[in-house]
XYZ file of C-alpha atoms in Angstrom:
547
model
C -53.705 122.582 39.709
C -53.187 118.881 39.497
C -56.462 118.092 37.882
C -55.969 121.038 35.322
C -52.500 119.721 34.591
C -53.856 116.475 33.969
C -56.442 117.560 31.483
C -54.051 119.774 29.608
C -51.655 116.780 29.338
C -54.309 114.598 27.812
C -55.288 117.432 25.421
C -51.692 117.795 24.545
C -51.042 114.099 23.757
C -54.183 114.274 21.719
C -52.976 117.071 19.581
C -49.348 116.376 19.290
C -48.585 112.814 20.506
C -51.188 110.949 18.569
C -50.438 112.492 15.022
C -46.646 111.858 15.901
C -47.299 108.128 16.892
C -49.443 107.711 13.740
C -46.640 109.016 11.550
C -43.811 107.049 13.182
C -46.182 103.814 12.934
C -46.773 104.583 9.135
C -43.085 104.874 8.427
C -42.289 101.781 10.362
C -44.878 100.021 8.487
C -43.730 100.791 5.008
C -40.097 100.675 5.727
C -40.142 97.497 7.868
C -38.927 94.320 6.262
C -40.323 91.096 6.911
C -38.055 88.463 8.596
C -36.526 86.093 6.008
C -38.121 82.692 5.975
C -35.994 79.516 5.706
C -36.066 78.089 2.244
C -38.202 74.974 1.870
C -38.338 72.495 -0.923
C -41.448 72.806 -2.987
C -43.822 69.902 -2.451
C -44.543 68.174 -5.793
C -47.905 66.121 -5.956
C -49.914 64.335 -8.816
C -53.066 65.992 -10.018
C -55.158 62.908 -8.617
C -53.712 63.510 -5.138
C -55.123 67.085 -5.067
C -58.472 67.923 -3.438
C -61.338 69.754 -4.936
C -59.936 73.304 -3.386
C -56.526 72.820 -4.483
C -57.724 71.850 -8.123
C -59.805 75.023 -8.198
C -56.876 77.073 -7.344
C -54.978 75.797 -10.023
C -57.490 76.415 -12.781
C -56.299 80.131 -13.439
C -52.858 78.792 -14.127
C -53.900 76.173 -16.774
C -53.017 77.246 -20.408
C -55.843 78.167 -22.455
C -54.745 75.684 -25.154
C -55.761 73.048 -22.658
C -59.016 74.625 -21.710
C -60.183 75.970 -24.964
C -59.750 73.816 -28.205
C -59.886 77.106 -30.276
C -56.464 78.064 -28.882
C -53.162 76.502 -30.098
C -50.174 75.865 -28.152
C -47.377 78.123 -29.223
C -44.267 76.789 -27.305
C -42.082 77.687 -30.446
C -43.218 81.379 -30.005
C -42.369 81.366 -26.373
C -38.902 79.964 -27.176
C -38.411 82.665 -29.763
C -39.302 85.532 -27.303
C -37.072 84.033 -24.643
C -34.077 84.070 -27.056
C -34.985 87.596 -28.364
C -36.070 88.987 -24.942
C -32.524 90.789 -24.105
C -32.753 92.511 -27.551
C -36.354 93.271 -27.221
C -35.602 94.628 -23.646
C -33.074 97.146 -25.051
C -35.295 98.288 -28.016
C -38.484 98.782 -25.800
C -36.543 100.620 -23.277
C -35.096 102.853 -26.011
C -38.758 103.495 -27.230
C -39.689 104.429 -23.754
C -36.970 106.869 -23.209
C -37.461 108.504 -26.499
C -41.324 108.766 -25.947
C -41.240 110.068 -22.507
C -38.407 112.476 -23.027
C -40.564 115.285 -24.381
C -43.304 114.478 -21.773
C -40.930 114.811 -19.147
C -39.638 118.191 -20.633
C -43.097 119.663 -20.243
C -42.943 119.482 -16.428
C -39.388 121.114 -16.101
C -39.918 124.450 -14.413
C -43.406 123.498 -13.142
C -44.158 122.825 -9.571
C -40.460 123.620 -8.840
C -39.301 120.564 -10.694
C -35.745 120.922 -11.894
C -35.091 117.522 -13.608
C -36.898 114.184 -14.465
C -34.897 111.292 -15.434
C -34.702 107.511 -15.581
C -32.108 106.391 -12.955
C -32.576 102.843 -14.168
C -34.855 101.230 -17.030
C -34.875 97.625 -17.598
C -37.627 95.016 -18.207
C -35.848 92.475 -16.341
C -34.660 88.964 -17.386
C -38.036 87.303 -17.318
C -39.833 87.549 -20.732
C -43.772 87.408 -21.141
C -45.402 83.907 -21.785
C -48.101 83.103 -24.272
C -50.480 80.488 -22.863
C -52.224 80.072 -26.012
C -53.177 81.697 -29.269
C -56.276 81.946 -31.239
C -56.318 82.670 -35.016
C -59.239 83.914 -36.952
C -59.972 83.528 -40.767
C -61.618 86.474 -42.529
C -62.366 87.471 -46.163
C -60.219 90.502 -45.617
C -56.518 90.789 -46.562
C -55.534 90.749 -42.975
C -54.449 88.290 -40.216
C -56.261 88.326 -36.832
C -55.042 86.464 -33.712
C -55.523 86.681 -29.986
C -52.712 85.592 -27.705
C -53.246 85.183 -24.059
C -50.227 86.994 -22.506
C -49.038 86.550 -19.025
C -46.053 88.455 -17.942
C -44.745 87.957 -14.145
C -41.531 90.006 -14.692
C -38.936 91.569 -12.580
C -38.480 94.965 -14.410
C -36.515 97.714 -12.551
C -37.867 101.163 -13.591
C -36.589 104.003 -11.257
C -37.580 107.585 -12.059
C -35.734 110.476 -10.222
C -37.599 113.837 -9.695
C -35.396 116.727 -8.517
C -37.239 119.453 -6.719
C -35.124 122.420 -5.462
C -32.527 120.582 -3.003
C -34.648 117.285 -2.662
C -34.514 114.331 -4.752
C -37.507 111.994 -4.877
C -37.226 108.542 -6.499
C -39.888 106.347 -7.721
C -39.361 102.631 -8.344
C -41.612 100.226 -10.206
C -40.913 96.522 -9.710
C -42.575 93.045 -9.482
C -44.793 93.757 -12.593
C -47.586 91.349 -13.362
C -49.616 91.576 -16.404
C -52.294 89.320 -17.731
C -54.158 90.318 -20.905
C -55.834 89.142 -23.978
C -55.326 91.491 -26.835
C -56.556 91.232 -30.433
C -53.737 91.826 -32.878
C -54.673 92.527 -36.449
C -52.048 92.858 -39.301
C -53.590 94.697 -42.025
C -53.787 95.168 -44.903
C -51.469 92.368 -46.266
C -49.261 93.789 -49.013
C -46.591 92.639 -51.218
C -43.874 94.730 -49.591
C -41.780 93.333 -46.732
C -42.817 93.075 -43.862
C -46.034 92.157 -45.782
C -48.525 94.139 -43.662
C -48.959 97.861 -43.372
C -50.490 98.402 -39.765
C -50.563 96.665 -36.579
C -53.994 97.157 -34.807
C -54.259 96.229 -31.171
C -57.397 96.125 -28.923
C -57.992 94.622 -25.512
C -60.964 92.334 -25.586
C -61.287 92.414 -21.618
C -59.996 94.409 -18.835
C -56.326 93.396 -18.189
C -54.996 92.253 -14.664
C -52.128 94.542 -13.719
C -50.298 94.090 -10.489
C -47.011 95.998 -9.448
C -44.951 97.166 -6.463
C -44.202 100.853 -6.268
C -41.755 102.336 -3.836
C -41.575 106.069 -3.004
C -38.317 107.117 -1.429
C -37.320 103.522 -0.696
C -40.672 102.739 1.058
C -43.410 100.527 -0.535
C -46.442 102.775 -0.698
C -48.610 100.026 -2.234
C -48.670 98.626 1.347
C -50.790 101.508 2.514
C -54.323 99.915 3.156
C -56.786 100.966 0.609
C -54.370 102.491 -1.797
C -53.611 99.033 -3.540
C -57.103 98.595 -4.589
C -57.690 102.331 -5.536
C -54.452 102.154 -7.792
C -55.682 98.800 -9.399
C -59.099 100.023 -10.279
C -57.671 103.448 -11.500
C -55.182 101.585 -13.775
C -57.843 99.156 -15.159
C -60.355 102.006 -15.965
C -57.659 103.986 -17.601
C -56.322 101.182 -19.855
C -59.844 100.185 -20.622
C -60.844 103.735 -21.549
C -57.775 103.900 -24.014
C -57.600 100.340 -25.510
C -60.568 98.214 -24.579
C -62.562 97.365 -27.617
C -63.848 98.975 -29.646
C -60.885 101.454 -28.964
C -57.692 100.494 -30.852
C -54.040 101.327 -30.923
C -52.946 101.568 -34.594
C -49.125 101.271 -35.307
C -48.220 102.218 -38.825
C -45.593 100.170 -40.409
C -45.723 101.096 -44.099
C -47.719 103.489 -46.188
C -50.570 101.239 -47.263
C -51.366 103.507 -50.426
C -47.759 103.019 -51.674
C -47.479 99.356 -50.758
C -50.922 98.027 -52.141
C -50.704 100.607 -55.220
C -54.594 100.711 -55.269
C -56.117 103.493 -56.918
C -56.602 106.511 -54.778
C -58.037 109.060 -57.178
C -58.543 110.227 -60.843
C -56.398 112.763 -62.633
C -58.261 114.812 -65.210
C -56.046 115.804 -68.042
C -57.132 118.450 -70.495
C -54.889 118.968 -73.406
C -55.690 122.408 -74.792
C -53.166 123.535 -77.197
C -49.634 123.485 -78.586
C -47.466 126.496 -79.704
C -44.744 126.807 -82.376
C -43.920 123.094 -82.765
C -41.170 121.736 -85.043
C -41.498 121.729 -88.723
C -41.026 118.004 -89.740
C -42.684 117.975 -93.094
C -41.197 118.998 -96.439
C -43.747 121.873 -96.705
C -42.837 123.330 -93.389
C -45.736 121.857 -91.343
C -46.363 118.973 -88.941
C -49.224 116.534 -88.237
C -49.010 116.580 -84.308
C -50.880 114.508 -81.814
C -50.287 114.057 -78.000
C -49.827 110.722 -76.031
C -51.024 110.890 -72.356
C -49.850 108.395 -69.717
C -48.752 108.115 -66.049
C -45.494 106.638 -64.947
C -45.474 103.220 -63.361
C -48.355 102.057 -65.485
C -48.407 99.235 -68.077
C -51.649 100.547 -69.749
C -51.561 101.969 -73.206
C -51.266 105.718 -73.544
C -54.198 107.704 -74.364
C -54.036 109.853 -77.601
C -55.519 113.076 -78.919
C -56.678 113.359 -82.399
C -54.360 114.395 -85.228
C -54.276 117.970 -86.385
C -53.176 117.920 -89.958
C -50.486 120.581 -91.262
C -50.624 122.724 -88.046
C -47.823 124.076 -85.948
C -50.151 125.587 -83.306
C -52.899 123.061 -82.865
C -55.800 123.308 -80.422
C -57.264 120.110 -79.269
C -59.297 120.780 -76.164
C -59.749 117.187 -75.405
C -60.053 115.560 -72.022
C -58.875 112.362 -70.543
C -59.031 110.629 -67.126
C -56.288 108.473 -65.698
C -56.444 106.357 -62.534
C -53.806 107.717 -59.835
C -52.298 104.999 -57.524
C -49.390 107.028 -55.821
C -49.619 110.846 -56.272
C -46.586 111.454 -54.159
C -44.190 109.467 -56.628
C -46.080 109.450 -60.082
C -45.913 111.997 -62.806
C -47.814 112.804 -65.996
C -46.062 112.071 -69.172
C -46.909 114.296 -72.206
C -45.214 113.258 -75.484
C -45.949 114.976 -78.885
C -45.590 113.099 -81.990
C -45.655 113.920 -85.772
C -48.212 111.534 -87.594
C -46.882 109.611 -90.449
C -48.785 107.626 -92.827
C -46.032 105.316 -93.509
C -43.266 104.415 -90.902
C -42.593 105.428 -87.472
C -43.980 108.701 -86.169
C -41.390 111.237 -85.297
C -41.187 112.574 -81.863
C -41.470 116.520 -81.619
C -40.910 116.750 -77.991
C -42.087 115.763 -74.355
C -42.494 117.012 -71.019
C -43.462 115.645 -67.499
C -45.612 116.960 -64.534
C -45.130 115.447 -60.977
C -48.434 114.906 -59.341
C -47.090 116.191 -56.079
C -47.448 119.650 -57.460
C -51.189 119.372 -57.679
C -53.577 120.343 -54.921
C -56.577 117.995 -54.442
C -59.786 118.983 -56.211
C -57.990 122.255 -57.692
C -57.697 122.731 -61.449
C -54.163 124.028 -62.307
C -52.938 125.333 -65.694
C -49.524 124.389 -66.983
C -47.549 125.864 -69.970
C -44.650 123.507 -70.519
C -41.514 123.806 -72.830
C -41.111 120.725 -74.719
C -37.762 118.994 -74.714
C -36.097 116.195 -76.697
C -35.565 113.899 -73.634
C -35.956 114.085 -69.890
C -32.638 112.464 -69.318
C -30.206 115.208 -68.081
C -27.266 113.556 -69.597
C -28.775 113.893 -72.974
C -27.384 116.693 -74.938
C -30.384 119.256 -75.333
C -30.176 121.229 -78.487
C -30.889 124.991 -78.124
C -33.378 124.881 -80.949
C -36.874 125.403 -79.257
C -39.397 122.604 -79.702
C -42.427 124.567 -78.812
C -44.781 124.627 -75.784
C -47.838 122.630 -74.779
C -50.671 123.889 -72.589
C -52.794 121.594 -70.373
C -55.108 121.820 -67.233
C -54.656 119.277 -64.652
C -57.166 118.422 -61.783
C -56.469 115.384 -59.235
C -59.636 114.392 -57.583
C -59.051 111.803 -54.589
C -61.530 109.290 -53.955
C -63.916 110.236 -51.030
C -62.299 107.987 -48.381
C -59.030 109.197 -49.380
C -59.435 112.840 -49.217
C -58.154 113.227 -45.855
C -55.011 111.179 -46.118
C -52.986 113.501 -48.451
C -50.747 115.836 -46.305
C -51.007 113.630 -43.256
C -48.112 112.189 -41.302
C -48.352 108.501 -40.475
C -45.232 107.721 -38.632
C -46.535 107.834 -34.977
C -48.767 105.655 -33.013
C -52.530 106.528 -33.342
C -55.243 105.659 -30.955
C -58.757 105.756 -32.306
C -62.210 104.220 -31.975
C -62.859 101.595 -34.563
C -65.973 101.769 -36.314
C -68.296 98.640 -35.948
C -69.574 98.039 -39.579
C -68.950 100.569 -42.229
C -71.364 103.618 -42.640
C -71.546 104.485 -46.145
C -72.819 107.857 -47.484
C -75.432 108.112 -50.019
C -73.931 107.512 -53.320
C -75.579 109.160 -56.327
C -76.270 106.998 -59.212
C -74.551 109.227 -61.542
C -70.935 110.417 -61.725
C -67.781 108.852 -62.999
C -65.593 106.643 -60.877
C -63.361 103.490 -60.891
C -64.515 100.031 -60.529
C -61.890 97.827 -58.767
C -62.232 94.117 -59.087
C -59.875 91.966 -57.030
C -59.807 88.114 -57.707
C -58.264 86.796 -54.476
C -58.549 83.105 -55.105
C -60.802 80.075 -55.311
C -61.365 77.013 -53.256
C -62.079 73.288 -54.284
C -62.137 73.833 -57.926
C -61.703 70.557 -59.753
C -61.598 69.655 -63.465
C -62.337 66.335 -65.049
C -59.182 66.322 -66.892
C -56.684 68.671 -65.382
C -56.361 71.503 -62.820
C -54.570 74.524 -63.939
C -56.963 77.281 -63.080
C -57.038 80.892 -64.143
C -60.090 83.180 -63.819
C -61.563 85.237 -66.672
C -63.471 88.397 -66.055
C -66.006 89.660 -68.532
C -67.428 93.272 -68.098
C -69.012 95.606 -70.689
C -67.663 93.111 -73.534
C -64.035 93.386 -72.129
C -62.119 90.358 -71.192
C -59.292 90.276 -68.539
C -57.909 87.133 -67.088
C -55.542 86.129 -64.207
C -52.387 84.196 -64.415
C -52.612 80.313 -64.789
C -51.631 78.369 -61.642
C -50.731 74.722 -62.387
C -51.907 71.736 -60.553
C -53.771 73.338 -57.692
C -57.429 73.070 -56.700
C -57.100 76.019 -54.363
C -55.407 78.834 -56.438
C -54.545 82.165 -55.020
C -54.247 84.823 -57.789
C -54.560 88.052 -55.867
C -54.843 90.122 -59.055
C -56.772 93.420 -59.480
C -58.454 94.879 -62.511
C -59.600 98.541 -62.829
C -62.315 99.966 -64.955
C -62.835 103.712 -65.577
C -66.681 104.221 -65.906
C -68.401 107.454 -66.708
C -71.409 106.605 -64.628
C -72.131 104.220 -61.725
C -72.822 100.583 -62.843
C -76.150 100.300 -61.035
C -77.791 98.191 -63.741
C -74.603 96.128 -64.794
C -73.569 92.678 -63.940
C -70.036 91.140 -63.910
C -69.229 87.585 -65.050
C -66.378 85.661 -63.601
C -65.480 82.236 -64.786
C -62.906 79.854 -63.625
C -61.170 77.953 -66.350
C -58.395 75.205 -66.528
C -56.032 75.279 -69.367
C -53.577 72.612 -70.575
C -51.065 73.007 -73.472
C -49.578 70.159 -75.235
C -47.557 70.066 -78.362
C -49.939 71.155 -81.065
C -53.101 70.749 -78.742
C -54.679 73.040 -76.276
C -57.420 71.829 -73.854
C -59.698 74.446 -71.889
C -62.312 73.247 -69.214
C -64.711 75.342 -67.479
C -64.409 74.834 -63.500
C -67.578 77.081 -62.685
C -68.653 80.638 -63.056
C -70.649 83.327 -61.096
C -72.642 86.401 -62.060
C -72.430 89.371 -59.841
C -74.945 92.269 -59.767
C -73.104 95.525 -59.071
C -75.846 97.665 -57.478
C -74.941 96.385 -54.057
C -71.389 97.567 -54.821
C -72.606 101.147 -55.910
C -74.835 101.380 -52.758
C -72.410 100.041 -50.263
C -69.159 101.189 -51.903
C -67.679 97.684 -51.540
C -68.399 94.000 -51.318
C -66.049 91.210 -50.130
C -67.507 87.709 -50.291
C -66.860 84.080 -51.288
C -69.327 82.987 -54.008
C -70.420 79.353 -54.870
C -69.429 78.667 -58.302
C -72.293 77.490 -60.669
C -71.778 74.194 -62.372
C -69.080 73.348 -59.751
C -69.477 70.640 -56.971
C -67.813 72.428 -54.117
C -66.040 75.258 -55.688
C -65.951 78.949 -54.290
C -64.286 82.168 -55.492
C -63.201 85.130 -53.434
C -64.094 88.316 -55.072
C -63.561 91.898 -53.712
C -65.359 94.682 -55.613
C -65.060 98.323 -54.874
C -66.862 101.440 -56.417
C -64.790 104.692 -55.780
C -66.100 108.094 -56.742
C -64.448 111.501 -56.455
């Protein structure tokens, strides 16, 4: 029995003693704390005293503005972040709480989870440091920069999970993040904060290191787990935000901020009914003015119907729409007079937000004397006007209407723009943006402005005094019945000086642009060398938008 008892004892130790020993060893391993070491004064040495190995170890810590001339030193920005960090900490933690609250709520009741909440949430007292910043220059209305961000912080983020009668705490601490994001502020708009979106994309896989405690024990000390977690985090972050993936943060409604055309409003003035009698013979000579709110362009007019209180026009007009959510169509009916001012028969408006894209809607509107609610409206009827309205958004804006843009969006950027085949026919809007010029120099003076000549129509920018690098940033729109595949646009930079009784105008150079590429590609954005100018360039953006 002695031999049998010995064998059974060994088997029992193998089944029970060894697992229990491993478990006790694991608990002692993750909960054991190293003995405190006595503090020692750091050794400070000059660079020339270091050997090759020590210098090689220091290379990763050298700021990029020292190693790479394309990166600029931004101590001022680091000082700004340092002073703002307590407030940034509270703001970011508030965003984290509000963002994670619905995520935590989805797990309540699942897997026997009763509650999930933050026990503590702070980013610590150590802010990130920017070791250099690279700024790119593009032709677009945007600012592109790449900061080299390093953050060796002391955050304390503790999440408590209550499962039945047990409470589990997970603590994140000693976070280190080294990343090189590309940040783009675009488009630049004349409304504060002067950009519509923040677009972020990582140019390389980030380095992320942190400590993670579960029930008070450092689980990152488990052999093999640290490397697994590191690689998993890098892969997940790269899958979400590594270029060409982007994180887009909307700041402003770019359509409203830039006031660029987004579509065409087709207005068909059909008829009017029972208009007021303004002439001595009991008739009127009515016509209609059509315009959009917020525009300085002259109104479009119907023909005059002589001596008719129930005129029929059936005339169509096209108006350029910039903000369908706030703009409205203005219809004003007048009685034509050969001499003197024309009498107003009535008016009415139609908000464009009542229209569905690409759907023709008919309206029969009661004419009123004024749209001012404080104005005393007489009970005498002024008649009715009947119109058909159709709002056709441009192709690239079709999916924008009705979307909510107040949340973060992660999406894949498009490398190069893929344009659809654009038919040579069809109406559209040609948008010409004169951004600015460089190195324009006159022999007598430098007060430059740009003159745009297209289809016999002249439009010009404002005059900027005493500059060789003017920045106009002005747009001009042309409503065309067909694509301008065979047309050219001429842009000339002139300088003007006015003295008492004397005006002097001098040409600083010109350029002629074929529009066939604009029609085929939808858009061009280039700097052109000015003809008859030594070094002058002009920055022009031209778009062709169809419905």
